[in-house]
Backbone atoms as SQL, in Angstrom:
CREATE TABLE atoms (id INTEGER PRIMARY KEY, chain TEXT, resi INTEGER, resn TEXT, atom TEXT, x REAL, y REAL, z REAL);
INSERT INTO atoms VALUES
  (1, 'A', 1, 'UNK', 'N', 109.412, 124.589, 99.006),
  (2, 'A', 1, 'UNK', 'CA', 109.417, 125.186, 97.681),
  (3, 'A', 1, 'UNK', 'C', 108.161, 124.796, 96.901),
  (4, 'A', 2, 'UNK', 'N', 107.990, 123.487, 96.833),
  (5, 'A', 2, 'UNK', 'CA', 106.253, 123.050, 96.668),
  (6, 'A', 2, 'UNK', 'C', 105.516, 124.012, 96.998),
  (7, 'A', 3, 'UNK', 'N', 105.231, 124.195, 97.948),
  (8, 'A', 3, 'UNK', 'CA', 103.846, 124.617, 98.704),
  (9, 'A', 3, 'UNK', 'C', 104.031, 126.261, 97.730),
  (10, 'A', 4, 'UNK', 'N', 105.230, 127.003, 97.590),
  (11, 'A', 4, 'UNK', 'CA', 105.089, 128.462, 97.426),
  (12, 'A', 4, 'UNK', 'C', 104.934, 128.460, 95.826),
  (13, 'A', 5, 'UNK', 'N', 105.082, 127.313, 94.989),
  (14, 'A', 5, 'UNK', 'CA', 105.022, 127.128, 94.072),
  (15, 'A', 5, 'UNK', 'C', 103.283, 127.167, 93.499),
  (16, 'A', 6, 'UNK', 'N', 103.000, 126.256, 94.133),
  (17, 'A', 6, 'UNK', 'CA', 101.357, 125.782, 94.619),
  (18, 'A', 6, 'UNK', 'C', 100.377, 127.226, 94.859),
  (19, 'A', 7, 'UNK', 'N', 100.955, 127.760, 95.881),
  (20, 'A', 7, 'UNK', 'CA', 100.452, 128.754, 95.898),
  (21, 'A', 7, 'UNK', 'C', 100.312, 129.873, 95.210),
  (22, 'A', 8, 'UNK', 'N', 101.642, 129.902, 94.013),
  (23, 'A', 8, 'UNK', 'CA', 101.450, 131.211, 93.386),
  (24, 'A', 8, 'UNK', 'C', 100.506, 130.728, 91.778),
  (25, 'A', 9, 'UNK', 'N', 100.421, 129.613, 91.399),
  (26, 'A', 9, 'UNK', 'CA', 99.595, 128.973, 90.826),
  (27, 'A', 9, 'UNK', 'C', 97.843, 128.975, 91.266),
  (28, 'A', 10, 'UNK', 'N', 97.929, 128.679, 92.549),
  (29, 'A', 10, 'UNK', 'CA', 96.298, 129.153, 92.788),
  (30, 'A', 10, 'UNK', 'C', 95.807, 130.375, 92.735),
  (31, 'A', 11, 'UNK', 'N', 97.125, 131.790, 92.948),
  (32, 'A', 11, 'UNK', 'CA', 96.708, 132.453, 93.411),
  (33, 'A', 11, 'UNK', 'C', 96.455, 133.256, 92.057),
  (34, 'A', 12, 'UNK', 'N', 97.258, 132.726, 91.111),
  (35, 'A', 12, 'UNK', 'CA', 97.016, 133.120, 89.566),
  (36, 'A', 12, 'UNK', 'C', 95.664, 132.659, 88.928),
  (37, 'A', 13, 'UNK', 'N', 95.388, 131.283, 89.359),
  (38, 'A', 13, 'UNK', 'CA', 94.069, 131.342, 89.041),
  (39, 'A', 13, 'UNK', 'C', 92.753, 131.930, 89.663),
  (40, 'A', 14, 'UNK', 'N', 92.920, 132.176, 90.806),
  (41, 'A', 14, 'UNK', 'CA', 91.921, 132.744, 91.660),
  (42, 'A', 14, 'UNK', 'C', 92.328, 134.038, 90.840),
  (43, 'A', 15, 'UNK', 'N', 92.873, 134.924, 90.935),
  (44, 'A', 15, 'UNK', 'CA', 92.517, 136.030, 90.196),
  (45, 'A', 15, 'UNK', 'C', 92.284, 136.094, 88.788),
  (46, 'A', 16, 'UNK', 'N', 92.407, 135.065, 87.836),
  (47, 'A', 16, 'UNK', 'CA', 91.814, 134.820, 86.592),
  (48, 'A', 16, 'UNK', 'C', 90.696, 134.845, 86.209),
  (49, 'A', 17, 'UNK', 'N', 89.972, 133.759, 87.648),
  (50, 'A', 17, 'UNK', 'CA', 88.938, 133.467, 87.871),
  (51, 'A', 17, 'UNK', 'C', 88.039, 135.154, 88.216),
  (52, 'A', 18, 'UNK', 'N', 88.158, 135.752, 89.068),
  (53, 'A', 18, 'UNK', 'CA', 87.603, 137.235, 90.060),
  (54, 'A', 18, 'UNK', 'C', 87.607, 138.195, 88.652),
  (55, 'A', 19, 'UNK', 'N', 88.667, 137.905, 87.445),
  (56, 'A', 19, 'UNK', 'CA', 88.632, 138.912, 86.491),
  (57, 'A', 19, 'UNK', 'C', 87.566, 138.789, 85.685),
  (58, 'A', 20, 'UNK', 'N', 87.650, 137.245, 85.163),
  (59, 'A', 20, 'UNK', 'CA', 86.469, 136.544, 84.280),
  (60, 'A', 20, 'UNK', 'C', 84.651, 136.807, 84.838),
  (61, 'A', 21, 'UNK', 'N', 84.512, 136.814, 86.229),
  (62, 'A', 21, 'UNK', 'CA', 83.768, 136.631, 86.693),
  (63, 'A', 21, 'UNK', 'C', 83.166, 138.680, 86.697),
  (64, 'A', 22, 'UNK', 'N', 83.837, 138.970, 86.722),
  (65, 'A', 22, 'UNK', 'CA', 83.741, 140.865, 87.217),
  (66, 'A', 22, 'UNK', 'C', 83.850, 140.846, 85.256),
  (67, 'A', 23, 'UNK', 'N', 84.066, 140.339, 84.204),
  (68, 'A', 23, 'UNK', 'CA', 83.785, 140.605, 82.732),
  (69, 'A', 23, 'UNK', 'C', 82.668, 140.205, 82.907),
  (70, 'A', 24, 'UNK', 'N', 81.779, 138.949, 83.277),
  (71, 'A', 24, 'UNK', 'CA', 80.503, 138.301, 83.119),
  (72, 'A', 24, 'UNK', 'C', 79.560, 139.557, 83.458),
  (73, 'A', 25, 'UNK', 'N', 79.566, 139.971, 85.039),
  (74, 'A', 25, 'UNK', 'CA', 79.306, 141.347, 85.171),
  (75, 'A', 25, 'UNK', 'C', 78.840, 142.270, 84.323),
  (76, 'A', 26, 'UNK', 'N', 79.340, 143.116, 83.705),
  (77, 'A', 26, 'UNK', 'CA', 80.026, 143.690, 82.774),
  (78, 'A', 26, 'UNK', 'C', 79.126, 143.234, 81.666),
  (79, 'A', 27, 'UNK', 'N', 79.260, 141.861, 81.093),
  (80, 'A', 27, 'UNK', 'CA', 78.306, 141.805, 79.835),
  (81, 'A', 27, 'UNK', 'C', 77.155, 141.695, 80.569),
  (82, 'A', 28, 'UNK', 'N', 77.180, 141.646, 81.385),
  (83, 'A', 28, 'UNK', 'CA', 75.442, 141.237, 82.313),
  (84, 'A', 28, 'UNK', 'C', 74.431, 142.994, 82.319),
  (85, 'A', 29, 'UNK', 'N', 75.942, 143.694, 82.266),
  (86, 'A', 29, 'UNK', 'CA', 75.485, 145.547, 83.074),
  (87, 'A', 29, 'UNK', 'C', 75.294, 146.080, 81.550),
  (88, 'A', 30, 'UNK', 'N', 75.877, 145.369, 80.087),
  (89, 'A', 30, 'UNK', 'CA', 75.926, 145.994, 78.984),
  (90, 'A', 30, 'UNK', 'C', 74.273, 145.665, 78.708),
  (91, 'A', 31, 'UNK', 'N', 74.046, 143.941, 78.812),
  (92, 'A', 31, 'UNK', 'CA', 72.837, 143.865, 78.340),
  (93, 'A', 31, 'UNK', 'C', 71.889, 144.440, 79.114),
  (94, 'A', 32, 'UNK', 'N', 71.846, 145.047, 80.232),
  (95, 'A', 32, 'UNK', 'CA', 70.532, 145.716, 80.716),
  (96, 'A', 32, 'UNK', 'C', 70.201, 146.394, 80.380),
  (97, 'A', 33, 'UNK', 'N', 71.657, 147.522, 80.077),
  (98, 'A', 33, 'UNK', 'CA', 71.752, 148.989, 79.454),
  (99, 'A', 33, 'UNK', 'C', 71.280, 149.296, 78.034),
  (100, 'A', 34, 'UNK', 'N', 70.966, 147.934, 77.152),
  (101, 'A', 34, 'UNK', 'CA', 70.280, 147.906, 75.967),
  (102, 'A', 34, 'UNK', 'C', 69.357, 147.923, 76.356),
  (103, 'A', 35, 'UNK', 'N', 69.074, 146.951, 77.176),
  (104, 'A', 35, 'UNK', 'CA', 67.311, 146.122, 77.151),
  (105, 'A', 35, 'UNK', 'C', 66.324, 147.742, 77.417),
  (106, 'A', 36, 'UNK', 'N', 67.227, 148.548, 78.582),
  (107, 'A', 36, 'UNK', 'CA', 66.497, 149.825, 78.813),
  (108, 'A', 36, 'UNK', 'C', 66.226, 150.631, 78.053),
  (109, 'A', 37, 'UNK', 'N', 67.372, 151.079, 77.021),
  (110, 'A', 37, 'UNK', 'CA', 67.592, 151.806, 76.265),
  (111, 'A', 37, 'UNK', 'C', 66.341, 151.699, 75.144),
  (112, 'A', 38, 'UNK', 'N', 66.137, 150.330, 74.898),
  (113, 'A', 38, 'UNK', 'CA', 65.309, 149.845, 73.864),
  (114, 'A', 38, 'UNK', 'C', 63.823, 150.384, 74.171),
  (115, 'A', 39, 'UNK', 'N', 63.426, 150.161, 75.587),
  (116, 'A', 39, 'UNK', 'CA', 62.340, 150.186, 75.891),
  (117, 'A', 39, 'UNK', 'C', 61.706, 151.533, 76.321),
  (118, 'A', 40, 'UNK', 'N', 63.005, 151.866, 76.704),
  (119, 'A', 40, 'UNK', 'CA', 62.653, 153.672, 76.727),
  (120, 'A', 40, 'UNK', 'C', 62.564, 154.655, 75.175),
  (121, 'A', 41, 'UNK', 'N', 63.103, 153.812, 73.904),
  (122, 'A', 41, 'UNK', 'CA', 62.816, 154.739, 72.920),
  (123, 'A', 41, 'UNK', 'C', 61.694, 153.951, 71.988),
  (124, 'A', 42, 'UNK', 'N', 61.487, 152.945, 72.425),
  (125, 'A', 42, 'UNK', 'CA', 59.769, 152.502, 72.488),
  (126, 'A', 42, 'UNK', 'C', 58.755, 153.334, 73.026),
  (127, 'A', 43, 'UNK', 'N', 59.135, 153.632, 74.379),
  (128, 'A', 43, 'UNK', 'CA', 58.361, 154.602, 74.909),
  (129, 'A', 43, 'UNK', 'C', 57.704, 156.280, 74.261),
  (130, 'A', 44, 'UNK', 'N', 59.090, 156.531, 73.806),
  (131, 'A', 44, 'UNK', 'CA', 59.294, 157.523, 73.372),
  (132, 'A', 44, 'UNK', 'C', 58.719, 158.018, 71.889),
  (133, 'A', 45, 'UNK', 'N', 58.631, 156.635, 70.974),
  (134, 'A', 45, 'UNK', 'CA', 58.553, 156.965, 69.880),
  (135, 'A', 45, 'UNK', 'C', 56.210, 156.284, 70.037),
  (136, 'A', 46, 'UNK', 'N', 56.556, 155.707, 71.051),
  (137, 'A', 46, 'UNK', 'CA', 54.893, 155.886, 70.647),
  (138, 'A', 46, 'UNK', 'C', 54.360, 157.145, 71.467),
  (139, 'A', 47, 'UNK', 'N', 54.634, 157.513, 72.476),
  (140, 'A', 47, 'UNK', 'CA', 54.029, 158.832, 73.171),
  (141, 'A', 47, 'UNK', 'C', 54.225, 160.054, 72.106),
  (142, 'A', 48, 'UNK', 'N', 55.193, 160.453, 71.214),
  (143, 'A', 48, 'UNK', 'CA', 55.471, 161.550, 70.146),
  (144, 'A', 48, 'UNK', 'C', 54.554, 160.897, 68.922),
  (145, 'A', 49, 'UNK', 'N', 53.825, 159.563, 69.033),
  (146, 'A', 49, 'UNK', 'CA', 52.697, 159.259, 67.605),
  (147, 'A', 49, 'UNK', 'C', 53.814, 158.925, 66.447),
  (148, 'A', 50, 'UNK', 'N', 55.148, 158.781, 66.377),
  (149, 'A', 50, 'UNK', 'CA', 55.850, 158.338, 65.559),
  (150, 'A', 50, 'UNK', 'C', 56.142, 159.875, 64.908),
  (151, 'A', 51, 'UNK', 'N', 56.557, 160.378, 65.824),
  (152, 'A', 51, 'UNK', 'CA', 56.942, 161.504, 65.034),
  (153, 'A', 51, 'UNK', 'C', 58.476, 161.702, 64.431),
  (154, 'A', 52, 'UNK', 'N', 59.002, 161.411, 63.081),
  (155, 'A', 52, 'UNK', 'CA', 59.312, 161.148, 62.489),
  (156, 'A', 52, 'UNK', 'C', 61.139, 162.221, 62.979),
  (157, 'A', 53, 'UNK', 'N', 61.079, 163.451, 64.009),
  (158, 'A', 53, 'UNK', 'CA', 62.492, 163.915, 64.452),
  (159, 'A', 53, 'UNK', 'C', 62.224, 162.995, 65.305),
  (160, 'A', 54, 'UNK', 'N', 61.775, 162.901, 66.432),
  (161, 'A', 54, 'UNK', 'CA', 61.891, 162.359, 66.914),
  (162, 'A', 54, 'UNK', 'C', 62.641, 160.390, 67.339),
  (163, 'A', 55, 'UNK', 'N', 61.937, 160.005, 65.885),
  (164, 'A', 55, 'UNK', 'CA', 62.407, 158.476, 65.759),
  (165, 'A', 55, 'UNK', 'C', 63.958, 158.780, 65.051),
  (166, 'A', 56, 'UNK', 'N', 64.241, 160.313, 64.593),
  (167, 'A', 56, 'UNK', 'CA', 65.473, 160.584, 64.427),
  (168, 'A', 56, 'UNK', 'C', 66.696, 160.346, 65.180),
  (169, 'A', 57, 'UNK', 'N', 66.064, 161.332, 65.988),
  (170, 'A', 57, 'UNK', 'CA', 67.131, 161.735, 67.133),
  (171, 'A', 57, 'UNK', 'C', 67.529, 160.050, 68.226),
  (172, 'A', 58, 'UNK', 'N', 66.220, 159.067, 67.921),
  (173, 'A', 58, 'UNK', 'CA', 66.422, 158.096, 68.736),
  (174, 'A', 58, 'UNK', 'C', 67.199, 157.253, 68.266),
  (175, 'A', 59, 'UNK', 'N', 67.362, 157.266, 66.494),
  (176, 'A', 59, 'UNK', 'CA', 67.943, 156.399, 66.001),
  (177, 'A', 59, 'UNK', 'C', 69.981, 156.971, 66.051),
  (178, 'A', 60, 'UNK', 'N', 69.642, 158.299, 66.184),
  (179, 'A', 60, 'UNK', 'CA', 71.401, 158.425, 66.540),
  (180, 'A', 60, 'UNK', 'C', 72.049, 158.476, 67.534),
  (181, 'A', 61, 'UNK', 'N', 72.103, 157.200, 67.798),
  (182, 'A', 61, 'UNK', 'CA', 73.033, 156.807, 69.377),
  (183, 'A', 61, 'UNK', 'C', 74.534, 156.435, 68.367),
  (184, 'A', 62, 'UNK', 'N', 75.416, 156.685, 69.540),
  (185, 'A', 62, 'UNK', 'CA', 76.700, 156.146, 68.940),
  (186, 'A', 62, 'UNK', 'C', 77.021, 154.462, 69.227),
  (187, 'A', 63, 'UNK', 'N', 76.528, 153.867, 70.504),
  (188, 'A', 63, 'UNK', 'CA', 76.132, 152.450, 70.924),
  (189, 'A', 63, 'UNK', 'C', 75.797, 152.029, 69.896),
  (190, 'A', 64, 'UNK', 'N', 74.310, 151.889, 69.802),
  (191, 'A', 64, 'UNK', 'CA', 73.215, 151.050, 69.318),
  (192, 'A', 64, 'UNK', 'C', 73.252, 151.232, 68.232),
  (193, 'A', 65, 'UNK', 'N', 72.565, 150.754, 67.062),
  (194, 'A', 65, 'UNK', 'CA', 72.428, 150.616, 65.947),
  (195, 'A', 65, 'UNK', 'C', 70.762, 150.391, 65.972),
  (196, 'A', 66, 'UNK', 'N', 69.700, 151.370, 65.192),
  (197, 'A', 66, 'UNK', 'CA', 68.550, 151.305, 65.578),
  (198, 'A', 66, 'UNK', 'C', 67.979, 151.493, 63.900),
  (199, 'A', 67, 'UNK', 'N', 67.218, 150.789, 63.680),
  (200, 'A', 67, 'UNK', 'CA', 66.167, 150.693, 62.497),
  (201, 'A', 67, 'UNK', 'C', 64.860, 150.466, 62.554),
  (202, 'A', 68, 'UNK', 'N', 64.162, 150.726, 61.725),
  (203, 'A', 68, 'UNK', 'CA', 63.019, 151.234, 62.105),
  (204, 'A', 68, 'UNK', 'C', 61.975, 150.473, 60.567),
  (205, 'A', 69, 'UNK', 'N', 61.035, 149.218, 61.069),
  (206, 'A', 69, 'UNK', 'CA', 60.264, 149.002, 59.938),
  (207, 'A', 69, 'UNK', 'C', 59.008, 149.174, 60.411),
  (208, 'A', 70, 'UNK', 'N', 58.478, 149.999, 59.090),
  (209, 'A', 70, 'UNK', 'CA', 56.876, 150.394, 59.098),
  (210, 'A', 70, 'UNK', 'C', 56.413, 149.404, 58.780),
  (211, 'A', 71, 'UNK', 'N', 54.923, 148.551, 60.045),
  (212, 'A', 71, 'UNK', 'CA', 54.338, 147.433, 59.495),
  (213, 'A', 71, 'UNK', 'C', 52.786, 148.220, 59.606),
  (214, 'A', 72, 'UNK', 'N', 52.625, 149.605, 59.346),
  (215, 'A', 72, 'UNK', 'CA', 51.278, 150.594, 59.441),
  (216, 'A', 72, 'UNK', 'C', 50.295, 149.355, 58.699),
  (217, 'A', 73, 'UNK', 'N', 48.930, 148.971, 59.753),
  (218, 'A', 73, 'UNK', 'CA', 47.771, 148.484, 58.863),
  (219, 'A', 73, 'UNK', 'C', 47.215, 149.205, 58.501),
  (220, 'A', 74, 'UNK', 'N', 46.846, 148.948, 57.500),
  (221, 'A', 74, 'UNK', 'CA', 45.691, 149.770, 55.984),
  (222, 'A', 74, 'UNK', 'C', 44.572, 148.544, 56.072),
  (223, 'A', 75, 'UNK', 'N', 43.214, 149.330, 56.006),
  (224, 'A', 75, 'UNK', 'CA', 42.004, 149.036, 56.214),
  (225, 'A', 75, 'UNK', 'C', 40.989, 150.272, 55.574),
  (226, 'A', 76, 'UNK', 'N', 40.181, 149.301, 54.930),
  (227, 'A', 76, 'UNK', 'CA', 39.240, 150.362, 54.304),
  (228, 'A', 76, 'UNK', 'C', 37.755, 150.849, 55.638),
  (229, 'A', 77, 'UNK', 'N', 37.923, 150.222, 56.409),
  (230, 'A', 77, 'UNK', 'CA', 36.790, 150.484, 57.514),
  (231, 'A', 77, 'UNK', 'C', 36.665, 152.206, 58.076),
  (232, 'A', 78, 'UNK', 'N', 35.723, 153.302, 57.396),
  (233, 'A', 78, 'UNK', 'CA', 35.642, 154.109, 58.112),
  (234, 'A', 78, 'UNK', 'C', 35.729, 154.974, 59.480),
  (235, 'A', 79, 'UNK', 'N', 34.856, 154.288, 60.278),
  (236, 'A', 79, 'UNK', 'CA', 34.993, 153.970, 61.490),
  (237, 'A', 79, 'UNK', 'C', 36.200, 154.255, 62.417),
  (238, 'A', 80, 'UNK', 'N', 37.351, 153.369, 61.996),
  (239, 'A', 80, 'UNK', 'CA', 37.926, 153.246, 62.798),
  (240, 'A', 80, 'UNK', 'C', 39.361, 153.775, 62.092),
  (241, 'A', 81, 'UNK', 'N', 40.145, 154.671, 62.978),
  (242, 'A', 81, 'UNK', 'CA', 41.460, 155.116, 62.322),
  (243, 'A', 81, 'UNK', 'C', 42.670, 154.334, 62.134),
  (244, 'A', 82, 'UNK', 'N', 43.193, 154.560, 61.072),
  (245, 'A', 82, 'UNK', 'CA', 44.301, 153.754, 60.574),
  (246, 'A', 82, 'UNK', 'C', 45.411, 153.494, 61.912),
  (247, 'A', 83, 'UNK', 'N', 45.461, 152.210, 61.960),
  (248, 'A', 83, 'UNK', 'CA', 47.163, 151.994, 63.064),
  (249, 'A', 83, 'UNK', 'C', 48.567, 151.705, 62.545),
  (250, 'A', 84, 'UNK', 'N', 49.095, 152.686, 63.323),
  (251, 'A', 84, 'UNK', 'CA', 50.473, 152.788, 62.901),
  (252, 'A', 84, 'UNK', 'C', 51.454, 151.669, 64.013),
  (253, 'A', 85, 'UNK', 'N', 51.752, 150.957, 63.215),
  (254, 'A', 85, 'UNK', 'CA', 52.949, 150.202, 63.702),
  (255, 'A', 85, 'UNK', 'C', 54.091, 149.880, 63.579),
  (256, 'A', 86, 'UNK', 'N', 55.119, 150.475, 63.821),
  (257, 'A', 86, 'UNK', 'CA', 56.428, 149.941, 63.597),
  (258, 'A', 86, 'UNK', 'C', 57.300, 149.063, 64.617),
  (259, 'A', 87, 'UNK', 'N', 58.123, 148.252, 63.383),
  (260, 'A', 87, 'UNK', 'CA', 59.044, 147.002, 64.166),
  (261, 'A', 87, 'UNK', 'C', 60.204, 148.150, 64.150),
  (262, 'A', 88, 'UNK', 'N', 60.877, 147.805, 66.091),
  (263, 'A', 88, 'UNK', 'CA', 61.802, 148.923, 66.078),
  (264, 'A', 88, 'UNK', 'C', 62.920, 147.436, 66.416),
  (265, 'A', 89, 'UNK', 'N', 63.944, 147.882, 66.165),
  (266, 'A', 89, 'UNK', 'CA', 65.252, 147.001, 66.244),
  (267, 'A', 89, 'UNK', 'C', 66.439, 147.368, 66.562),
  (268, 'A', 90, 'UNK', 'N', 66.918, 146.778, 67.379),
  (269, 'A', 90, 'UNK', 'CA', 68.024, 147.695, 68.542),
  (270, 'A', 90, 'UNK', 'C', 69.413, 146.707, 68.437),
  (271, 'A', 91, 'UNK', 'N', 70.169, 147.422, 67.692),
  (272, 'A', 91, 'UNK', 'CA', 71.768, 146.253, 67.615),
  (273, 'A', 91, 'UNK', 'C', 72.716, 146.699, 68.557),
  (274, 'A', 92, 'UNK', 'N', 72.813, 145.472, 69.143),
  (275, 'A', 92, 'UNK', 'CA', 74.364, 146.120, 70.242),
  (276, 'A', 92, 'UNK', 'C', 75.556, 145.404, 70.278),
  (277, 'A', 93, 'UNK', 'N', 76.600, 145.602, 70.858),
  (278, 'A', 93, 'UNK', 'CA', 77.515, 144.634, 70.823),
  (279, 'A', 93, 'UNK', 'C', 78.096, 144.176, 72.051),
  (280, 'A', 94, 'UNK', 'N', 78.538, 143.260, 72.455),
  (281, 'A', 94, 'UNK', 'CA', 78.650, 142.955, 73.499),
  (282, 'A', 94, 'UNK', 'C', 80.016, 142.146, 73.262),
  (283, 'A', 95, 'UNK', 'N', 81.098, 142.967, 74.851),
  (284, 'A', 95, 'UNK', 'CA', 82.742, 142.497, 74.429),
  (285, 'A', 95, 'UNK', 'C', 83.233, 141.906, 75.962),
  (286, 'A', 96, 'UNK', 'N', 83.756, 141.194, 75.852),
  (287, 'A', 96, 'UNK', 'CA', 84.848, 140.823, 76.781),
  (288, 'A', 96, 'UNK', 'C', 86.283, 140.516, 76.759),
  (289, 'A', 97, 'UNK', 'N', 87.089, 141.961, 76.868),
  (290, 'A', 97, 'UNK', 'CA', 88.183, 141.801, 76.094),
  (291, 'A', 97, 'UNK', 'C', 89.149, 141.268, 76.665),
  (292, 'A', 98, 'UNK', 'N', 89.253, 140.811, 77.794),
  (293, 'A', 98, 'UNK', 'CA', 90.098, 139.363, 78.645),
  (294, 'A', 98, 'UNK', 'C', 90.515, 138.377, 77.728),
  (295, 'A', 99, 'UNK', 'N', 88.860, 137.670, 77.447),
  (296, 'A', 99, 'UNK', 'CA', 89.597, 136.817, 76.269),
  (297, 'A', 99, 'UNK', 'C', 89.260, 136.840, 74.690),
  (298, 'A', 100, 'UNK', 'N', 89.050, 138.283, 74.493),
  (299, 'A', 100, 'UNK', 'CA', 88.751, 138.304, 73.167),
  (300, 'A', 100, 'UNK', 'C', 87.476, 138.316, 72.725),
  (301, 'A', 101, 'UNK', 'N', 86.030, 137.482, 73.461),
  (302, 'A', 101, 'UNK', 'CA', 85.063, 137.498, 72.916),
  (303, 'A', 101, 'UNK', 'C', 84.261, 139.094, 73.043),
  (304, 'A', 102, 'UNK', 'N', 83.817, 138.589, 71.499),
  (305, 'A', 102, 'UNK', 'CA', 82.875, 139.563, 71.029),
  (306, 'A', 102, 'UNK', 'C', 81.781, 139.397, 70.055),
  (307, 'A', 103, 'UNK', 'N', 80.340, 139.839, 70.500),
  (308, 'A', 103, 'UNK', 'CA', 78.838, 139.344, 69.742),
  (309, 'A', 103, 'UNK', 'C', 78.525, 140.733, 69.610),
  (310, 'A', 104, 'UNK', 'N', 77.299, 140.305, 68.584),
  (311, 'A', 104, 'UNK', 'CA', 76.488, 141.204, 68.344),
  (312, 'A', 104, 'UNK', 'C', 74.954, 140.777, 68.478),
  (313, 'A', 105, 'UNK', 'N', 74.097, 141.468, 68.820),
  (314, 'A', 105, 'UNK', 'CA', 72.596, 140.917, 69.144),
  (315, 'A', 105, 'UNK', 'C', 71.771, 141.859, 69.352),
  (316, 'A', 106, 'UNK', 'N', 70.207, 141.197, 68.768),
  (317, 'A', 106, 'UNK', 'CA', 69.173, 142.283, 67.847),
  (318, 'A', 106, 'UNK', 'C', 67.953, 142.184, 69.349),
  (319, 'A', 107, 'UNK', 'N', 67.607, 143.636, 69.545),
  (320, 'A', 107, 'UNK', 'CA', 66.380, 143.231, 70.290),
  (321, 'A', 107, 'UNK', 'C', 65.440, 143.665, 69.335),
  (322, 'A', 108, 'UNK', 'N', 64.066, 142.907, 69.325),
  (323, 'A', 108, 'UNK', 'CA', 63.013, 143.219, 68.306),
  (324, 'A', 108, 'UNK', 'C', 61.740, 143.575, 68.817),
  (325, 'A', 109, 'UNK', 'N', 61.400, 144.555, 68.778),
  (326, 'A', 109, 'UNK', 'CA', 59.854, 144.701, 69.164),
  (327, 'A', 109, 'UNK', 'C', 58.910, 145.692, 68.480),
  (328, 'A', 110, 'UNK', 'N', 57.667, 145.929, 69.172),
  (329, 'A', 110, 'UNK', 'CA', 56.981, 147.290, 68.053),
  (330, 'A', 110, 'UNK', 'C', 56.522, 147.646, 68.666),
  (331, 'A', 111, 'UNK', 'N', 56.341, 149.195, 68.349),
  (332, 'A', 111, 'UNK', 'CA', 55.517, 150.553, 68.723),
  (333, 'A', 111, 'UNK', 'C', 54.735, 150.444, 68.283),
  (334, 'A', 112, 'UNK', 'N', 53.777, 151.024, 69.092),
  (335, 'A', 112, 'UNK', 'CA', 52.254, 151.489, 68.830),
  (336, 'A', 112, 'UNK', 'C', 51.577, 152.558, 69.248);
């Protein structure tokens, strides 16, 4: 009676364990799916020159949460044309509903 006792105890944790481990997964497959996401509408918004539907249409995802700060340098130098730069910022959330946890986290970078 031990031993079947024993056993249905390991076998509860071994699959606790295989569930927890396949969630880690999971937040591992969410954060890539930002990191890409981010870098592809980086892509996107400097190849269109910041064209302003465009940083539209990128900012309405139902996921992400995306904002957009103009850090454009101003320079009086003829010569050379004004650069446009914006800080783009990508919010996501990230869940593991096994045991409840749930974050939120900013990727930050800029177009050019």
């Amino acid at each position: 009676m031990k031993i079947s006792v024993e056993w249905i105890v390991d076998s509860l944790l071994i699959t606790f364990f295989i569930v927890l481990v396949m969630g880690l997964f999971n937040i591992a497959s969410q954060i890539n799916t930002a990191y890409h996401y981010h870098h592809y509408m980086i892509a996107q918004i400097s190849q269109s020159h910041f064209d302003q539907g465009i940083m539209e249409a990128m900012a309405n995802s139902e996921q992400y949460r995306i904002t957009y700060t103009d850090c454009t340098i101003d320079h009086d130098l003829e010569f050379y044309p004004k650069e446009q730069l914006y800080q783009v910022e990508t919010e996501y959330t990230l869940k593991l509903p096994i045991i409840g946890y749930q974050t939120t986290n900013k990727i930050i970078s800029y177009a050019r």
